[in-house]
XYZ file of C-alpha atoms in Angstrom:
554
model
C -25.364 243.343 229.056
C -27.287 245.172 231.764
C -30.505 244.972 229.721
C -29.962 241.262 229.121
C -29.249 240.616 232.796
C -32.539 242.241 233.764
C -34.359 240.374 231.005
C -33.008 237.009 232.102
C -33.905 237.733 235.724
C -37.443 238.978 235.095
C -38.720 236.846 232.221
C -40.821 233.758 232.849
C -40.755 232.350 229.312
C -37.670 230.387 228.364
C -38.684 230.125 224.720
C -37.914 233.809 224.161
C -34.215 232.989 223.841
C -34.363 233.206 220.049
C -35.236 236.917 220.372
C -32.374 237.434 222.839
C -29.940 236.041 220.288
C -31.283 238.384 217.632
C -30.868 241.341 219.976
C -27.253 240.240 220.566
C -26.678 240.301 216.791
C -28.110 243.833 216.673
C -25.812 244.930 219.520
C -22.743 243.467 217.779
C -23.748 245.092 214.480
C -23.936 248.511 216.119
C -20.587 248.032 217.865
C -19.030 246.819 214.594
C -20.193 249.987 212.812
C -18.813 252.143 215.641
C -15.486 250.285 215.536
C -15.136 250.686 211.765
C -16.144 254.355 211.660
C -13.671 255.348 214.393
C -10.566 254.429 212.402
C -8.334 257.491 212.370
C -5.308 257.399 210.110
C -3.649 260.169 212.157
C -3.536 258.132 215.367
C -2.570 254.768 213.886
C 1.088 254.971 214.900
C 0.559 256.254 218.425
C -2.869 254.948 219.380
C -4.944 256.164 222.295
C -4.473 255.273 225.967
C -7.505 254.664 228.162
C -8.110 254.446 231.919
C -4.676 255.570 233.031
C -2.811 253.316 230.618
C -4.675 250.086 231.414
C -5.756 249.838 227.787
C -4.292 251.049 224.511
C -6.310 251.350 221.289
C -4.374 251.178 218.011
C -4.882 249.988 214.447
C -4.200 246.314 215.153
C -6.637 246.375 218.072
C -9.398 248.019 216.051
C -8.904 245.622 213.139
C -9.327 242.546 215.308
C -12.093 244.106 217.408
C -14.072 244.406 214.178
C -13.154 240.832 213.231
C -14.375 239.495 216.586
C -17.666 241.402 216.369
C -18.312 240.166 212.827
C -17.464 236.510 213.483
C -19.390 236.468 216.779
C -22.463 237.877 215.057
C -22.329 235.122 212.432
C -21.933 232.450 215.137
C -24.992 233.748 216.997
C -26.985 233.295 213.777
C -26.937 229.568 214.581
C -29.262 230.148 217.538
C -31.157 233.182 216.269
C -33.412 231.369 213.807
C -35.060 227.994 213.597
C -32.627 225.940 211.566
C -35.188 224.598 209.130
C -37.372 226.711 206.930
C -40.611 227.500 208.720
C -42.708 227.593 205.562
C -45.343 224.995 204.801
C -44.864 221.475 203.511
C -44.455 222.602 199.924
C -41.057 224.074 200.824
C -39.819 220.821 202.373
C -39.401 219.158 198.985
C -41.985 216.442 199.502
C -42.103 214.412 196.276
C -45.849 213.946 196.863
C -47.474 217.166 198.010
C -50.758 217.008 199.826
C -52.636 218.515 196.899
C -51.296 215.827 194.531
C -52.366 212.880 196.665
C -55.821 211.685 195.743
C -58.379 210.807 198.375
C -58.146 207.039 197.939
C -54.365 207.080 198.221
C -54.590 209.218 201.360
C -56.998 206.801 202.984
C -54.745 203.878 202.094
C -51.753 205.495 203.796
C -53.825 207.086 206.562
C -52.563 210.552 205.605
C -54.496 213.705 206.418
C -53.713 217.376 206.041
C -53.312 217.578 209.812
C -50.792 214.739 209.887
C -48.722 216.351 207.136
C -48.643 219.623 209.029
C -47.831 217.802 212.267
C -44.833 216.005 210.746
C -43.653 219.209 209.091
C -43.741 221.021 212.438
C -41.836 218.137 214.054
C -39.083 218.558 211.472
C -38.969 222.343 211.789
C -38.960 222.485 215.586
C -36.832 219.410 216.360
C -34.040 220.122 218.838
C -35.693 223.427 219.678
C -34.624 222.910 223.312
C -31.426 224.745 222.461
C -33.523 227.870 221.944
C -34.665 227.774 225.577
C -31.306 228.823 227.046
C -31.723 232.516 227.809
C -28.223 232.940 229.211
C -26.413 231.951 226.002
C -26.224 235.395 224.310
C -25.482 237.087 227.653
C -22.480 234.841 228.305
C -21.295 235.353 224.724
C -21.279 239.114 225.307
C -19.131 238.625 228.423
C -16.660 236.494 226.459
C -16.540 239.014 223.594
C -15.966 241.836 226.091
C -13.082 239.930 227.683
C -11.589 239.183 224.258
C -11.674 242.810 223.118
C -10.263 243.991 226.458
C -7.396 241.497 226.192
C -6.452 242.676 222.698
C -6.199 246.264 223.950
C -4.599 245.532 227.350
C -1.361 247.372 228.130
C -1.021 246.549 231.828
C -0.452 243.197 233.520
C -3.428 243.855 235.822
C -5.828 244.439 232.922
C -4.288 241.455 231.108
C -5.174 239.059 233.913
C -8.653 240.516 234.457
C -9.401 240.351 230.729
C -8.207 236.783 230.242
C -10.220 235.655 233.261
C -13.358 237.449 232.064
C -13.016 235.648 228.742
C -12.157 232.293 230.321
C -14.985 232.251 232.871
C -17.489 232.855 230.093
C -16.026 229.972 228.094
C -16.246 227.627 231.101
C -19.930 228.527 231.473
C -20.541 228.061 227.752
C -19.043 224.568 227.855
C -21.440 223.493 230.646
C -24.452 225.506 229.509
C -26.375 222.429 228.321
C -27.155 221.100 231.785
C -29.006 218.048 230.442
C -25.784 216.809 228.837
C -23.491 214.683 230.977
C -20.692 214.810 228.398
C -20.876 218.598 228.154
C -20.757 218.974 231.929
C -17.730 216.678 232.204
C -15.910 218.493 229.394
C -16.681 221.846 230.983
C -15.258 220.660 234.300
C -12.077 219.463 232.550
C -11.840 222.792 230.728
C -12.324 224.693 233.990
C -9.683 222.762 235.962
C -7.007 222.900 233.264
C -7.904 226.486 232.376
C -7.529 227.402 236.041
C -4.067 225.845 236.067
C -3.039 227.858 233.004
C -4.363 231.025 234.682
C -2.110 230.253 237.663
C 0.876 230.000 235.302
C -0.023 233.369 233.734
C -0.409 234.910 237.189
C 2.988 233.545 238.201
C 4.637 235.079 235.133
C 3.023 238.479 235.671
C 3.899 238.387 239.392
C 7.552 237.740 238.541
C 7.496 240.658 236.092
C 6.185 242.961 238.793
C 8.580 241.610 241.442
C 11.578 242.261 239.210
C 10.667 245.705 237.896
C 8.153 247.208 240.298
C 5.938 248.329 237.422
C 2.794 246.885 235.888
C 2.487 248.853 232.650
C 3.755 247.023 229.567
C 5.298 250.191 228.154
C 7.628 250.213 231.159
C 8.822 246.716 230.288
C 9.335 247.747 226.684
C 11.455 250.720 227.778
C 13.569 248.499 230.024
C 14.168 246.128 227.132
C 15.079 248.870 224.685
C 17.810 250.312 226.954
C 19.453 246.881 227.187
C 22.333 247.848 224.905
C 23.123 250.911 227.019
C 23.546 248.876 230.211
C 24.769 245.603 228.724
C 27.947 245.622 230.823
C 26.041 246.162 234.052
C 25.711 242.775 235.779
C 22.593 243.883 237.699
C 20.890 244.985 234.495
C 21.876 241.726 232.826
C 20.295 239.797 235.676
C 17.131 241.922 235.581
C 16.819 241.539 231.815
C 17.223 237.769 232.026
C 14.655 237.746 234.809
C 12.163 239.552 232.583
C 13.025 237.148 229.780
C 12.192 234.041 231.824
C 9.103 235.713 233.301
C 7.790 236.247 229.775
C 8.484 232.572 229.023
C 6.373 231.477 232.005
C 3.541 233.836 231.036
C 3.655 232.651 227.408
C 3.373 229.011 228.510
C 0.088 229.890 230.215
C -1.259 231.529 227.076
C -0.115 228.633 224.867
C -2.007 226.336 227.237
C -5.197 228.356 226.724
C -4.980 228.259 222.917
C -4.129 224.498 223.039
C -0.838 224.810 221.194
C 1.446 221.777 221.483
C 2.751 220.441 223.830
C -0.102 221.910 225.925
C -2.814 220.636 223.601
C -3.997 217.469 225.339
C -7.252 218.920 226.683
C -8.675 220.385 223.481
C -9.682 217.234 221.482
C -11.709 215.859 224.407
C -13.370 219.211 225.152
C -14.145 219.957 221.483
C -15.703 216.535 221.020
C -17.850 216.545 224.174
C -19.381 220.024 224.190
C -22.260 220.888 221.791
C -21.148 221.759 218.268
C -22.689 225.234 218.461
C -20.530 225.987 221.514
C -17.445 224.420 219.901
C -17.790 226.921 217.060
C -17.297 229.813 219.468
C -14.620 228.180 221.648
C -12.479 227.201 218.648
C -12.280 230.700 217.168
C -12.804 233.642 219.513
C -10.787 232.237 222.441
C -7.708 231.840 220.231
C -8.108 235.037 218.229
C -7.754 237.430 221.178
C -4.806 235.640 222.813
C -2.825 235.395 219.571
C -3.263 239.106 218.850
C -2.151 239.941 222.396
C 0.940 237.728 222.024
C 1.682 239.424 218.715
C 1.895 242.842 220.368
C 4.263 241.554 223.060
C 6.473 239.914 220.415
C 6.523 243.093 218.358
C 7.525 245.406 221.203
C 10.209 243.074 222.590
C 11.741 241.977 219.285
C 14.718 244.359 219.589
C 15.049 244.025 223.327
C 18.601 242.724 223.539
C 17.631 239.144 224.313
C 19.883 238.052 221.480
C 22.760 237.614 223.890
C 21.019 234.812 225.787
C 17.936 232.638 225.471
C 15.218 234.684 223.745
C 11.736 234.066 225.133
C 10.397 233.962 221.577
C 12.204 230.673 221.003
C 9.402 228.976 222.914
C 7.005 230.128 220.177
C 9.208 228.477 217.551
C 9.404 225.275 219.600
C 5.637 225.239 220.105
C 5.151 225.921 216.384
C 7.308 222.927 215.442
C 5.566 220.597 217.891
C 2.100 221.856 216.876
C 2.801 221.153 213.212
C 4.000 217.614 213.914
C 1.480 216.622 216.613
C -1.526 218.197 214.880
C -0.677 216.341 211.677
C 0.364 212.926 213.000
C -2.332 212.485 215.662
C -5.035 213.674 213.280
C -4.397 210.731 210.938
C -6.108 208.110 213.104
C -9.178 210.115 214.155
C -12.656 208.890 213.278
C -14.612 211.559 215.225
C -14.920 214.714 213.173
C -14.698 217.319 215.945
C -11.573 215.665 217.357
C -10.171 215.811 213.833
C -10.977 219.526 213.654
C -9.234 219.975 217.027
C -6.001 218.468 215.692
C -6.446 220.468 212.489
C -6.607 223.611 214.631
C -3.397 222.602 216.419
C -1.691 222.198 213.042
C -2.888 225.639 211.924
C -1.587 227.110 215.182
C 1.839 225.871 214.099
C 1.706 228.163 211.055
C 0.351 231.080 213.100
C 3.037 230.760 215.797
C 5.702 230.491 213.108
C 4.687 233.849 211.652
C 4.284 235.238 215.169
C 7.891 234.565 216.139
C 9.290 236.654 213.260
C 9.004 240.434 213.348
C 9.223 241.711 209.772
C 6.746 243.347 207.416
C 6.241 240.040 205.620
C 5.657 238.057 208.816
C 3.237 240.620 210.272
C 1.280 240.636 207.022
C 1.294 236.821 206.995
C 0.180 236.671 210.647
C -2.768 239.031 210.143
C -3.881 237.374 206.919
C -3.512 233.799 208.194
C -5.344 234.534 211.440
C -8.296 236.081 209.590
C -8.494 233.349 206.947
C -8.203 230.643 209.626
C -11.094 232.193 211.547
C -13.271 232.482 208.427
C -12.557 228.940 207.194
C -13.049 227.393 210.634
C -16.312 229.295 211.053
C -17.578 227.985 207.727
C -16.592 224.391 208.542
C -18.440 224.378 211.872
C -21.498 226.146 210.437
C -21.714 223.507 207.713
C -21.304 220.744 210.308
C -24.187 222.165 212.353
C -26.316 222.555 209.210
C -25.657 218.937 208.170
C -26.911 217.820 211.563
C -30.134 219.769 211.079
C -30.653 218.393 207.566
C -30.329 214.744 208.624
C -33.191 214.694 211.099
C -35.612 212.638 208.991
C -32.887 210.101 208.146
C -31.618 207.146 210.169
C -28.368 205.240 209.916
C -28.602 201.728 211.337
C -24.896 201.034 210.754
C -23.796 203.654 213.291
C -23.327 202.295 216.786
C -25.538 204.249 219.175
C -22.847 204.160 221.868
C -20.632 206.324 219.662
C -23.320 209.004 219.345
C -23.937 209.953 222.956
C -25.580 213.364 223.345
C -26.604 213.303 219.669
C -29.319 215.933 220.228
C -26.641 218.572 220.861
C -24.058 217.164 218.424
C -25.916 215.182 215.739
C -22.814 214.766 213.519
C -19.956 213.211 215.487
C -18.374 210.594 213.212
C -16.728 210.936 209.823
C -18.732 207.863 208.713
C -21.935 209.858 209.163
C -20.947 211.890 206.102
C -20.922 208.874 203.787
C -22.745 209.677 200.576
C -23.936 213.034 201.889
C -23.363 214.542 198.431
C -26.426 212.620 197.225
C -28.559 214.089 200.029
C -27.533 217.752 199.808
C -25.017 218.424 196.985
C -24.561 222.158 197.596
C -23.856 221.833 201.314
C -21.472 218.949 200.645
C -19.663 220.991 197.987
C -19.282 223.929 200.396
C -17.710 221.643 203.015
C -15.320 220.148 200.462
C -14.205 223.614 199.321
C -13.518 224.588 202.932
C -11.514 221.400 203.528
C -9.460 222.037 200.387
C -8.741 225.508 201.765
C -7.482 223.876 204.990
C -5.163 221.716 202.896
C -3.846 224.766 201.038
C -4.937 223.922 197.497
C -4.542 226.891 195.114
C -6.256 229.207 194.336
C -8.284 228.942 197.556
C -7.903 231.253 200.535
C -5.863 228.828 202.660
C -3.148 228.470 200.030
C -2.202 232.147 200.154
C -2.055 232.120 203.951
C 0.389 229.211 204.060
C 2.420 230.626 201.182
C 2.866 233.972 202.968
C 3.929 232.323 206.254
C 6.431 230.009 204.559
C 7.833 232.857 202.470
C 8.421 234.995 205.589
C 10.046 232.048 207.393
C 12.380 231.255 204.482
C 13.405 234.922 204.171
C 14.479 234.838 207.829
C 16.550 231.664 207.499
C 14.107 229.263 209.188
C 14.684 226.613 206.542
C 14.244 223.495 208.689
C 10.924 224.465 210.256
C 9.675 225.632 206.844
C 10.424 222.208 205.359
C 8.644 220.558 208.304
C 5.645 222.841 207.741
C 5.480 221.935 204.041
C 5.762 218.222 204.798
C 3.099 218.395 207.521
C 0.785 220.332 205.215
C 1.071 217.568 202.614
C 0.532 214.784 205.178
C -2.479 216.555 206.715
C -4.175 216.364 203.317
C -4.679 212.647 204.010
C -7.316 213.076 206.697
C -9.054 215.885 204.830
C -9.206 213.758 201.682
C -10.640 210.907 203.747
C -13.627 213.122 204.622
C -14.004 214.118 200.975
C -13.909 210.447 199.931
C -16.693 209.637 202.384
C -18.838 212.494 201.101
C -18.479 211.883 197.363
C -17.422 208.312 196.660
C -18.963 206.153 199.395
C -22.508 204.896 199.308
C -24.918 206.492 201.733
C -26.158 204.377 204.650
C -29.108 206.677 205.364
C -32.740 205.701 205.006
C -35.791 207.813 205.717
C -37.245 207.099 209.149
C -40.895 206.541 209.955
C -43.395 208.246 209.865
C -41.906 210.317 207.040
C -41.139 207.314 204.852
C -44.823 206.698 204.051
C -45.209 210.306 202.919
C -42.402 210.199 200.376
C -41.675 208.491 197.110
C -38.058 209.482 196.470
C -35.224 208.010 198.546
C -33.379 211.306 199.115
C -35.180 214.420 200.281
C -33.766 217.841 201.073
C -34.988 219.760 204.085
C -34.469 223.463 203.328
C -32.364 225.299 205.901
C -33.132 228.805 207.041
C -31.995 231.522 204.665
C -29.743 233.044 207.347
C -27.712 229.813 207.333
C -27.629 229.360 203.588
C -26.690 232.984 202.858
C -23.881 233.007 205.455
C -22.390 229.718 204.239
C -22.703 230.809 200.599
C -20.946 234.134 201.159
C -18.052 232.613 203.126
C -17.631 229.791 200.601
C -17.609 232.254 197.706
C -14.991 234.328 199.537
C -12.804 231.235 199.900
C -13.210 230.359 196.208
C -13.023 233.819 194.641
C -10.248 235.242 196.807
C -7.982 235.290 193.757
C -10.201 238.014 192.274
C -10.041 240.088 195.481
C -6.445 239.252 196.313
C -4.848 242.615 195.594
C -7.259 244.695 197.673
C -7.155 242.442 200.748
C -3.378 242.019 200.666
C -2.962 245.779 200.319
C -4.941 246.260 203.534
C -2.772 243.793 205.479
C 0.376 245.317 203.980
C -0.657 248.828 205.052
C -1.398 247.627 208.576
C 2.026 245.939 208.721
C 3.813 249.067 207.567
C 2.039 251.287 210.096
C 2.740 248.828 212.926
C 6.457 248.999 212.166
C 6.217 252.827 211.905
C 7.717 252.837 208.422
């Protein structure tokens, strides 16, 4: 980060940003290798304390540190290469290549070699203004640092500093495209409501400190574990209840930040207004770190003696129930695709919070697996959405109202109707999106099916029959809006026509613009993982099972 700060301050060329993004990928790759190679089976149960107990490194922290580094590196690929293949015109699938057009035909159309090259360069470099933002990879590194610190935090001081480091970076990311009025407004909304949630978290942590006089989380865990010894002491009962309600207040703040219902109202507007490339990062990394942190608090307070009164974990169950219902019902009438993905995320949070509120081997395994598969599937969906926007540059759709596509340079695909007939433009990319959507629905044998099955199985084993039935019903209903997207892609007629001046250069009605190999390889690998998970099922589930067993010290 120091090198990037100096580079941003001293450079005079804004177009070097593409190299900065590549250097960020290199940095994350090195850190990922370090994180993986430092796994030590002998310290999994105890972990390692750092900086006087402010941070605690254990197996769950290292697992999700590696996940964050990997996913962040893939996200930065979106701004590390020109989206379209930078080869010559022959790679852009022109039906009539320059060497096949005779001289008379060229003169008739007014086509020259220079004009062909000019139009090819226009296609390749269109929307290249996003590559002129030098600060983008630097801010991403700050957010990633805050996320990894939060996962490993074991003190209420480091918790608040970490969540603020992550949040400030996200506020800056949302408003990074200064030429976008919508992005600036969404960033301001995100900042104001995020600041309010930070105040709620600060209130909860302040009450914890006021009651106990300690800041280290291990101290709170010890107080909770000696509950049974002092259960007839009225002062201890009062103190334990005080800690209970303090944790409720703090959890409300974190639920606000991950946009779980009923604190979800800001996320659809923010997701829809900010650039799609930024939405990809905000929708995944910001939630991943907070959910893992909440998991550790749930795990270490599960046997705390709160069973005699209102358990703070009940708020997770309530939020899970509301997230399932709200994310499903409100998603049915959406016609903007990023708002639809926002409500889809809220629905998925219902499953994650359901597994989070149960502390058994099955629920821990379900939580880890579902969180990883959610991150992978969501990443693939947003990458495909960005790639579709790049591939549609030479097409125009006169049936789309221009007022509905404000800021289309930063978010070219905003409406579900824009995907009509896309299968006939780029079949492979359309098929990858459909596979990802089927995984969201939970169709076997795709990756999403196993995640939902594990969560529901853990919930049923713990007697949560009602919420399990609601989850199954909501999963079935949510298939409606996913299938609507699939219908638009495969069964509706395309409204796209090739815009001038490219129309005079082409004979066929549908032309593919090749995307960069970094995009195509990443999307292909993730899609194959979603499809072929059944073949890798045993190995991956064994890993999550081992992690669950070691967490419970069995």
